[in-house]
Amino acid sequence: MTMKWLKENDKAKQGKYILYFLWPFGAWVYSLKEPRSKSTYVVFFLFSVLLLWHMAPAGVSGDYHDFLGVLDEFNSIDLTTSEFVDEVIAFFTFSDNAPKELYGDFLTWFTKLFTNNYHFFFLLAAIPVALFQLKSLRLVTSDDCFQPGFYAIVSLMLMILPRDMISVQNPRFTTGFWLFVCCALYLFNSKKIKIKYLFPLLLLPVFHSGMWLATIMVVFFLIIPKNIRVLEILAIGSIPFVFIDPEIMPSYDLGFLPSKLASWVDTYTSDEAYANLVMHEGKAGFYFVGQVISIGTKVLYIIMAVQVIRNKQTLISRENGYAFYPFFLLTFFIVNMIQFVPELGSRYYGVLRIFTFFIWYKTFHFSRPAIYNLLFVSCAWKMLFRYGYVLGGALSVNMPPDIFVTPLPYLIGKGLWW
């Protein structure tokens, strides 16, 4: 895969970097008008890590408590090097006292080697996620058919929003999520199996126990015959399972599973998971409007998948995209089949959204504006409630609003000295 940057003159690059110094958010917004240049990606990366650096308790009660919980863990845990090494050994030897994953403790241990400032913890957590996000995005923006404009911005939204940078407030699953997305796109969108992308996929459970399924999917795909027709039938046949009521899952008896696996499954099928993530206890009246839009969005992604399957000859004719098609079909099948698992299904649905848009874009590019317009409406509604300060979104809990108006030196100093 040959990916070239858009050429730009030195003045344009320097102007963008000066603007970032004076007004980081303004530079980020300005860069959206031309997503194909290297300087734009530099600004995207720098603003992403700045966003996590700036996270701080805002004294507002909201639905996004991951940041506050992770912050409490960071402040309370004092892990020595020998203790962390013992955890690593226990994890890889499947010891009874092994931790579920290692990445959270690694970040805490590594950060506290040189500081107790929690801003550095979230800064370090942001770096790999931002890199994996942007590397994944390059597969879209470097396409010869990608042109700046409204649909280009919507494309960026559709690739990033399923697991945005704010999700790094709890870095474990988000890091594993983007490592999976990035490495899977590069590994399976190529005719050759590259170890540098395969090896990280085998280590996904190190980041979060929920990533065991992703690793199993990768290994399973590598060993099965790539019969496209069978995979297409499985994908189409899985569509009704998207709409199955999650309430059926807690009734299963999983006692036949090994104890560690049963414990992991119980995390995603417990009564608490069902109450919080299925019944949405305590939600406001707007929740029902959101549910209608959520169902509509799922229907849209199903339509997109069906369009790709019906037009696979168009995808085949393109140099870049069809290689990923078989893995997309398998992912579509598996993720649809687990949608009734309260938390696991919703988390992997984010992966499926990215994979579906990627393969759909490679098939149609900007030739089907109706889908873009409908997806934009869906994204805009979700963004309003996720990022809206007045509505109690994620930013109201952990993001002081001065990041949108103040210069870079102030924002850096705020995390260091005030």
Short mmCIF file of C-alpha atoms in Angstrom, two decimals:
data_model
loop_
_atom_site.label_atom_id
_atom_site.label_comp_id
_atom_site.label_asym_id
_atom_site.label_seq_id
_atom_site.Cartn_x
_atom_site.Cartn_y
_atom_site.Cartn_z
CA MET A 1 0.00 0.00 0.00
CA THR A 2 1.58 3.25 -1.20
CA MET A 3 0.36 6.28 0.70
CA LYS A 4 1.65 9.69 -0.24
CA TRP A 5 1.20 12.94 1.62
CA LEU A 6 -0.31 15.95 -0.13
CA LYS A 7 2.44 18.43 -0.95
CA GLU A 8 2.20 21.82 0.75
CA ASN A 9 4.53 24.78 0.89
CA ASP A 10 6.60 25.70 3.91
CA LYS A 11 4.57 28.81 4.68
CA ALA A 12 1.37 26.79 4.98
CA LYS A 13 3.00 24.35 7.38
CA GLN A 14 4.64 27.04 9.47
CA GLY A 15 1.40 29.00 9.66
CA LYS A 16 -0.45 25.94 10.91
CA TYR A 17 2.14 25.29 13.63
CA ILE A 18 2.18 28.94 14.73
CA LEU A 19 -1.61 28.89 14.97
CA TYR A 20 -1.37 25.71 17.09
CA PHE A 21 0.98 27.51 19.48
CA LEU A 22 -1.37 30.48 19.76
CA TRP A 23 -4.70 28.63 19.64
CA PRO A 24 -4.51 24.79 19.55
CA PHE A 25 -8.23 24.25 19.06
CA GLY A 26 -8.33 26.79 16.25
CA ALA A 27 -5.45 25.01 14.50
CA TRP A 28 -7.29 21.70 14.84
CA VAL A 29 -10.45 23.16 13.29
CA TYR A 30 -8.46 24.90 10.54
CA SER A 31 -6.68 21.63 9.68
CA LEU A 32 -9.99 19.92 8.97
CA LYS A 33 -10.24 21.73 5.64
CA GLU A 34 -7.27 19.74 4.26
CA PRO A 35 -6.94 16.30 5.91
CA ARG A 36 -4.44 14.93 3.40
CA SER A 37 -1.32 16.82 4.48
CA LYS A 38 1.33 15.70 6.92
CA SER A 39 1.11 18.95 8.89
CA THR A 40 -2.60 18.29 9.46
CA TYR A 41 -1.77 14.92 10.99
CA VAL A 42 0.85 16.55 13.19
CA VAL A 43 -1.76 19.03 14.46
CA PHE A 44 -4.31 16.24 14.93
CA PHE A 45 -1.81 14.25 16.98
CA LEU A 46 -0.65 17.20 19.09
CA PHE A 47 -4.19 18.29 19.88
CA SER A 48 -5.19 14.73 20.78
CA VAL A 49 -2.45 14.38 23.39
CA LEU A 50 -3.10 17.93 24.63
CA LEU A 51 -6.75 17.00 25.14
CA LEU A 52 -5.78 14.15 27.47
CA TRP A 53 -3.10 16.25 29.18
CA HIS A 54 -5.76 18.83 30.01
CA MET A 55 -8.21 16.37 31.58
CA ALA A 56 -9.12 17.32 35.14
CA PRO A 57 -12.11 16.84 37.46
CA ALA A 58 -14.64 19.52 36.62
CA GLY A 59 -16.80 19.04 39.71
CA VAL A 60 -19.79 18.03 37.59
CA SER A 61 -21.80 14.86 38.04
CA GLY A 62 -22.41 13.02 34.79
CA ASP A 63 -22.64 9.61 33.16
CA TYR A 64 -18.93 9.39 32.38
CA HIS A 65 -17.25 8.27 35.57
CA ASP A 66 -14.37 6.31 34.00
CA PHE A 67 -12.02 9.26 34.29
CA LEU A 68 -12.73 9.80 37.98
CA GLY A 69 -12.36 6.08 38.74
CA VAL A 70 -9.08 5.77 36.84
CA LEU A 71 -7.81 8.93 38.52
CA ASP A 72 -8.59 7.47 41.96
CA GLU A 73 -6.77 4.26 41.01
CA PHE A 74 -3.72 6.19 39.84
CA ASN A 75 -3.56 8.20 43.05
CA SER A 76 -4.03 5.18 45.32
CA ILE A 77 -1.81 2.58 43.61
CA ASP A 78 1.91 2.54 44.40
CA LEU A 79 3.32 -0.35 42.37
CA THR A 80 6.98 -1.23 42.69
CA THR A 81 9.00 -2.60 39.78
CA SER A 82 9.29 -6.03 41.37
CA GLU A 83 5.53 -6.14 41.97
CA PHE A 84 4.83 -5.24 38.36
CA VAL A 85 7.28 -7.88 37.11
CA ASP A 86 5.47 -10.45 39.28
CA GLU A 87 2.19 -9.41 37.65
CA VAL A 88 3.68 -9.86 34.17
CA ILE A 89 4.96 -13.35 35.04
CA ALA A 90 1.63 -14.32 36.58
CA PHE A 91 -0.28 -13.06 33.54
CA PHE A 92 1.74 -14.95 30.95
CA THR A 93 1.88 -18.14 33.03
CA PHE A 94 -1.92 -18.04 33.59
CA SER A 95 -1.43 -18.10 37.35
CA ASP A 96 -4.48 -18.16 39.64
CA ASN A 97 -3.55 -14.73 41.00
CA ALA A 98 -2.88 -13.25 37.58
CA PRO A 99 -4.38 -9.81 36.82
CA LYS A 100 -7.06 -9.61 34.11
CA GLU A 101 -4.80 -7.36 32.05
CA LEU A 102 -1.52 -5.48 32.43
CA TYR A 103 -1.77 -2.18 30.58
CA GLY A 104 -3.41 -0.08 33.29
CA ASP A 105 -0.88 -1.12 35.91
CA PHE A 106 1.94 -0.62 33.40
CA LEU A 107 0.91 2.97 32.76
CA THR A 108 0.64 3.68 36.48
CA TRP A 109 3.97 2.01 37.30
CA PHE A 110 5.81 3.70 34.41
CA THR A 111 4.39 7.17 35.11
CA LYS A 112 5.24 6.99 38.81
CA LEU A 113 8.85 6.17 37.99
CA PHE A 114 9.32 9.91 37.40
CA THR A 115 6.21 11.76 38.65
CA ASN A 116 2.97 11.54 40.63
CA ASN A 117 1.31 14.07 38.31
CA TYR A 118 -1.71 12.32 36.86
CA HIS A 119 -1.63 14.57 33.79
CA PHE A 120 1.42 12.62 32.59
CA PHE A 121 -0.50 9.36 33.02
CA PHE A 122 -3.22 10.49 30.63
CA LEU A 123 -0.67 12.09 28.30
CA LEU A 124 1.19 8.79 27.96
CA ALA A 125 -2.10 6.93 27.50
CA ALA A 126 -3.06 9.30 24.68
CA ILE A 127 0.07 8.79 22.57
CA PRO A 128 -0.48 5.21 21.29
CA VAL A 129 -4.23 5.76 20.80
CA ALA A 130 -3.64 8.91 18.76
CA LEU A 131 -1.01 7.14 16.66
CA PHE A 132 -3.25 4.10 15.97
CA GLN A 133 -6.22 6.36 15.16
CA LEU A 134 -4.31 8.50 12.71
CA LYS A 135 -2.55 5.57 11.07
CA SER A 136 -5.97 3.99 10.50
CA LEU A 137 -7.32 7.27 9.15
CA ARG A 138 -4.47 7.44 6.62
CA LEU A 139 -5.96 4.48 4.77
CA VAL A 140 -8.93 6.72 3.92
CA THR A 141 -7.37 10.18 3.49
CA SER A 142 -4.53 8.91 1.30
CA ASP A 143 -6.98 7.34 -1.15
CA ASP A 144 -6.75 8.93 -4.62
CA CYS A 145 -10.50 9.60 -4.56
CA PHE A 146 -10.45 11.42 -1.23
CA GLN A 147 -11.10 15.15 -1.67
CA PRO A 148 -11.56 17.87 0.98
CA GLY A 149 -15.08 19.01 1.72
CA PHE A 150 -18.15 18.18 3.80
CA TYR A 151 -18.10 14.45 3.05
CA ALA A 152 -14.39 14.32 3.86
CA ILE A 153 -15.10 15.71 7.34
CA VAL A 154 -17.97 13.26 7.80
CA SER A 155 -15.56 10.47 6.80
CA LEU A 156 -13.16 11.54 9.56
CA MET A 157 -16.05 11.51 12.03
CA LEU A 158 -17.17 8.03 10.98
CA MET A 159 -13.67 6.64 11.43
CA ILE A 160 -12.93 8.25 14.80
CA LEU A 161 -16.18 8.70 16.73
CA PRO A 162 -16.85 5.00 17.49
CA ARG A 163 -13.99 5.30 20.01
CA ASP A 164 -12.82 8.89 20.27
CA MET A 165 -9.94 10.39 22.24
CA ILE A 166 -12.20 11.20 25.19
CA SER A 167 -12.57 7.44 25.64
CA VAL A 168 -8.92 7.38 26.71
CA GLN A 169 -10.20 8.59 30.07
CA ASN A 170 -10.14 4.80 30.66
CA PRO A 171 -7.17 3.81 28.48
CA ARG A 172 -7.24 0.02 28.72
CA PHE A 173 -10.01 -0.94 26.31
CA THR A 174 -9.56 2.12 24.09
CA THR A 175 -5.90 1.31 23.48
CA GLY A 176 -6.69 -2.32 22.71
CA PHE A 177 -9.59 -1.20 20.49
CA TRP A 178 -7.45 1.04 18.29
CA LEU A 179 -4.55 -1.39 18.20
CA PHE A 180 -6.98 -4.01 16.92
CA VAL A 181 -8.55 -1.68 14.34
CA CYS A 182 -5.24 -0.36 13.07
CA CYS A 183 -3.34 -3.65 12.86
CA ALA A 184 -6.32 -5.53 11.40
CA LEU A 185 -6.79 -2.91 8.67
CA TYR A 186 -3.14 -3.02 7.68
CA LEU A 187 -2.74 -6.79 8.08
CA PHE A 188 -5.83 -7.93 6.21
CA ASN A 189 -5.91 -5.11 3.67
CA SER A 190 -2.74 -6.56 2.21
CA LYS A 191 -1.94 -9.68 0.23
CA LYS A 192 0.94 -10.50 2.58
CA ILE A 193 0.85 -11.40 6.28
CA LYS A 194 3.20 -9.01 8.05
CA ILE A 195 4.45 -10.05 11.47
CA LYS A 196 4.68 -6.43 12.66
CA TYR A 197 0.88 -6.24 12.45
CA LEU A 198 0.07 -9.82 13.43
CA PHE A 199 2.12 -9.95 16.63
CA PRO A 200 0.33 -7.01 18.34
CA LEU A 201 -3.03 -8.63 17.55
CA LEU A 202 -1.96 -11.71 19.48
CA LEU A 203 -1.11 -9.52 22.49
CA LEU A 204 -4.40 -7.60 22.62
CA PRO A 205 -5.54 -9.21 25.94
CA VAL A 206 -2.57 -7.51 27.60
CA PHE A 207 -4.45 -4.24 27.22
CA HIS A 208 -7.95 -5.38 28.20
CA SER A 209 -9.53 -8.73 28.94
CA GLY A 210 -12.36 -7.85 26.56
CA MET A 211 -9.88 -8.08 23.68
CA TRP A 212 -9.64 -11.86 23.97
CA LEU A 213 -12.44 -12.06 21.43
CA ALA A 214 -10.48 -9.93 18.94
CA THR A 215 -7.43 -12.19 19.21
CA ILE A 216 -9.60 -15.29 18.80
CA MET A 217 -11.22 -13.72 15.71
CA VAL A 218 -7.82 -13.05 14.14
CA VAL A 219 -6.48 -16.55 14.79
CA PHE A 220 -9.74 -18.13 13.61
CA PHE A 221 -9.67 -16.11 10.39
CA LEU A 222 -6.08 -17.11 9.66
CA ILE A 223 -6.82 -20.84 9.86
CA ILE A 224 -10.23 -21.09 8.14
CA PRO A 225 -10.76 -21.41 4.35
CA LYS A 226 -11.57 -18.01 2.83
CA ASN A 227 -14.74 -19.08 1.05
CA ILE A 228 -16.27 -15.72 0.15
CA ARG A 229 -19.71 -17.09 -0.66
CA VAL A 230 -20.00 -18.88 2.70
CA LEU A 231 -18.82 -15.77 4.56
CA GLU A 232 -21.36 -13.65 2.70
CA ILE A 233 -24.18 -16.04 3.61
CA LEU A 234 -23.10 -15.99 7.27
CA ALA A 235 -22.91 -12.20 7.24
CA ILE A 236 -26.37 -11.76 5.75
CA GLY A 237 -27.81 -14.45 8.03
CA SER A 238 -26.50 -12.68 11.13
CA ILE A 239 -28.41 -9.44 10.49
CA PRO A 240 -31.56 -10.39 12.51
CA PHE A 241 -29.40 -11.03 15.59
CA VAL A 242 -28.59 -7.30 15.75
CA PHE A 243 -32.11 -6.68 17.03
CA ILE A 244 -32.39 -9.53 19.58
CA ASP A 245 -33.29 -8.38 23.09
CA PRO A 246 -30.18 -8.50 25.32
CA GLU A 247 -32.34 -9.71 28.23
CA ILE A 248 -31.97 -13.31 27.03
CA MET A 249 -28.26 -13.43 27.78
CA PRO A 250 -28.27 -13.42 31.62
CA SER A 251 -30.49 -16.51 31.62
CA TYR A 252 -27.74 -18.72 30.21
CA ASP A 253 -25.92 -21.14 32.52
CA LEU A 254 -22.20 -20.72 31.82
CA GLY A 255 -21.02 -23.11 34.49
CA PHE A 256 -19.45 -25.40 31.88
CA LEU A 257 -16.73 -22.83 31.17
CA PRO A 258 -13.31 -22.80 32.90
CA SER A 259 -13.37 -20.64 36.00
CA LYS A 260 -11.29 -17.76 34.60
CA LEU A 261 -13.22 -17.63 31.35
CA ALA A 262 -16.53 -17.88 33.19
CA SER A 263 -15.48 -14.95 35.40
CA TRP A 264 -14.61 -12.90 32.32
CA VAL A 265 -17.93 -13.73 30.64
CA ASP A 266 -19.82 -12.87 33.82
CA THR A 267 -18.37 -9.36 33.67
CA TYR A 268 -20.34 -8.78 30.49
CA THR A 269 -23.47 -10.76 31.32
CA SER A 270 -24.09 -9.92 34.97
CA ASP A 271 -27.31 -8.36 36.23
CA GLU A 272 -25.41 -5.14 36.89
CA ALA A 273 -24.15 -4.98 33.31
CA TYR A 274 -27.66 -5.63 32.09
CA ALA A 275 -29.18 -2.95 34.30
CA ASN A 276 -26.62 -0.28 33.42
CA LEU A 277 -26.13 -0.96 29.75
CA VAL A 278 -29.38 -2.48 28.57
CA MET A 279 -32.11 -1.02 30.73
CA HIS A 280 -30.29 2.35 30.95
CA GLU A 281 -31.60 2.98 34.41
CA GLY A 282 -31.90 6.63 35.31
CA LYS A 283 -31.81 7.95 31.73
CA ALA A 284 -33.69 11.12 30.84
CA GLY A 285 -36.58 11.37 28.41
CA PHE A 286 -34.19 12.17 25.56
CA TYR A 287 -32.97 8.59 25.86
CA PHE A 288 -35.87 7.31 23.78
CA VAL A 289 -35.07 9.73 20.95
CA GLY A 290 -31.50 8.53 21.13
CA GLN A 291 -32.68 4.94 20.96
CA VAL A 292 -34.60 5.64 17.75
CA ILE A 293 -31.52 7.25 16.21
CA SER A 294 -29.33 4.37 17.46
CA ILE A 295 -31.59 1.78 15.81
CA GLY A 296 -31.68 3.88 12.65
CA THR A 297 -27.89 4.03 12.65
CA LYS A 298 -27.66 0.26 12.93
CA VAL A 299 -30.03 -0.07 9.98
CA LEU A 300 -27.83 2.33 8.00
CA TYR A 301 -24.69 0.29 8.66
CA ILE A 302 -26.55 -2.88 7.67
CA ILE A 303 -27.60 -1.19 4.42
CA MET A 304 -23.99 -0.17 3.81
CA ALA A 305 -22.78 -3.73 4.36
CA VAL A 306 -25.43 -5.12 2.01
CA GLN A 307 -24.49 -2.53 -0.60
CA VAL A 308 -20.85 -3.64 -0.41
CA ILE A 309 -21.79 -7.31 -0.77
CA ARG A 310 -24.03 -6.57 -3.77
CA ASN A 311 -21.33 -4.42 -5.40
CA LYS A 312 -18.24 -6.45 -4.56
CA GLN A 313 -17.22 -6.45 -8.24
CA THR A 314 -16.68 -2.70 -7.92
CA LEU A 315 -14.51 -3.34 -4.87
CA ILE A 316 -12.59 -6.08 -6.69
CA SER A 317 -11.78 -3.68 -9.52
CA ARG A 318 -10.02 -1.32 -7.13
CA GLU A 319 -6.38 -1.88 -6.19
CA ASN A 320 -6.87 -1.28 -2.49
CA GLY A 321 -9.79 -2.52 -0.42
CA TYR A 322 -10.90 -5.94 -1.58
CA ALA A 323 -8.20 -7.78 0.39
CA PHE A 324 -9.97 -6.68 3.57
CA TYR A 325 -13.36 -7.92 2.38
CA PRO A 326 -13.19 -11.49 3.82
CA PHE A 327 -12.16 -10.29 7.28
CA PHE A 328 -14.87 -7.65 7.20
CA LEU A 329 -17.48 -10.36 6.48
CA LEU A 330 -16.27 -12.49 9.39
CA THR A 331 -16.26 -9.47 11.73
CA PHE A 332 -19.75 -8.49 10.57
CA PHE A 333 -21.00 -12.01 11.32
CA ILE A 334 -19.39 -12.37 14.76
CA VAL A 335 -20.18 -8.88 16.04
CA ASN A 336 -23.81 -9.16 14.96
CA MET A 337 -24.07 -12.50 16.75
CA ILE A 338 -22.85 -11.04 20.07
CA GLN A 339 -25.01 -7.91 20.06
CA PHE A 340 -27.20 -9.40 22.80
CA VAL A 341 -24.22 -9.50 25.19
CA PRO A 342 -24.79 -6.19 27.02
CA GLU A 343 -21.33 -4.60 27.18
CA LEU A 344 -19.20 -6.73 24.88
CA GLY A 345 -21.61 -6.34 21.99
CA SER A 346 -21.69 -2.56 22.19
CA ARG A 347 -17.92 -2.30 22.45
CA TYR A 348 -17.27 -4.46 19.39
CA TYR A 349 -20.03 -2.71 17.49
CA GLY A 350 -17.69 0.29 17.42
CA VAL A 351 -15.10 -1.85 15.63
CA LEU A 352 -17.72 -3.01 13.16
CA ARG A 353 -18.79 0.56 12.42
CA ILE A 354 -15.23 1.49 11.46
CA PHE A 355 -14.69 -1.65 9.37
CA THR A 356 -18.05 -1.18 7.63
CA PHE A 357 -17.40 2.43 6.74
CA PHE A 358 -13.86 1.60 5.57
CA ILE A 359 -14.96 -1.15 3.17
CA TRP A 360 -18.00 0.90 2.05
CA TYR A 361 -15.80 3.92 1.35
CA LYS A 362 -13.36 1.80 -0.65
CA THR A 363 -16.31 0.61 -2.73
CA PHE A 364 -18.22 3.85 -3.31
CA HIS A 365 -16.03 6.75 -2.12
CA PHE A 366 -18.22 9.90 -2.22
CA SER A 367 -20.66 8.64 -4.84
CA ARG A 368 -23.58 7.96 -2.45
CA PRO A 369 -24.29 11.24 -0.63
CA ALA A 370 -27.60 10.09 0.89
CA ILE A 371 -25.79 7.67 3.20
CA TYR A 372 -23.33 10.38 4.23
CA ASN A 373 -26.13 12.82 5.00
CA LEU A 374 -28.03 10.31 7.13
CA LEU A 375 -24.90 9.22 9.00
CA PHE A 376 -24.02 12.85 9.63
CA VAL A 377 -27.41 13.41 11.29
CA SER A 378 -26.81 10.36 13.47
CA CYS A 379 -23.31 11.48 14.43
CA ALA A 380 -24.40 15.06 15.10
CA TRP A 381 -27.05 13.90 17.57
CA LYS A 382 -24.62 11.67 19.44
CA MET A 383 -21.94 14.37 19.46
CA LEU A 384 -24.43 16.84 20.93
CA PHE A 385 -25.01 14.62 23.96
CA ARG A 386 -21.47 13.31 24.30
CA TYR A 387 -19.69 16.66 24.02
CA GLY A 388 -22.41 19.03 25.16
CA TYR A 389 -21.44 20.72 28.42
CA VAL A 390 -24.97 21.85 29.23
CA LEU A 391 -26.35 18.38 28.58
CA GLY A 392 -23.91 16.70 30.98
CA GLY A 393 -21.74 14.97 28.37
CA ALA A 394 -18.28 13.48 28.85
CA LEU A 395 -16.49 16.81 28.47
CA SER A 396 -18.50 18.42 31.28
CA VAL A 397 -17.07 15.88 33.74
CA ASN A 398 -13.40 15.90 32.78
CA MET A 399 -12.55 18.73 30.38
CA PRO A 400 -12.26 22.36 31.56
CA PRO A 401 -13.58 24.43 28.64
CA ASP A 402 -10.60 26.79 28.54
CA ILE A 403 -8.87 24.30 26.22
CA PHE A 404 -10.99 25.70 23.38
CA VAL A 405 -9.92 29.34 23.79
CA THR A 406 -6.47 29.52 25.43
CA PRO A 407 -2.93 29.28 23.95
CA LEU A 408 -0.61 26.30 24.22
CA PRO A 409 1.81 27.67 26.90
CA TYR A 410 -1.11 28.30 29.27
CA LEU A 411 -2.53 24.81 28.72
CA ILE A 412 0.83 23.14 29.32
CA GLY A 413 1.52 25.24 32.39
CA LYS A 414 -1.90 24.49 33.80
CA GLY A 415 -1.05 20.80 34.07
CA LEU A 416 2.39 21.49 35.54
CA TRP A 417 2.05 24.42 37.92
CA TRP A 418 -1.57 25.43 38.35
#
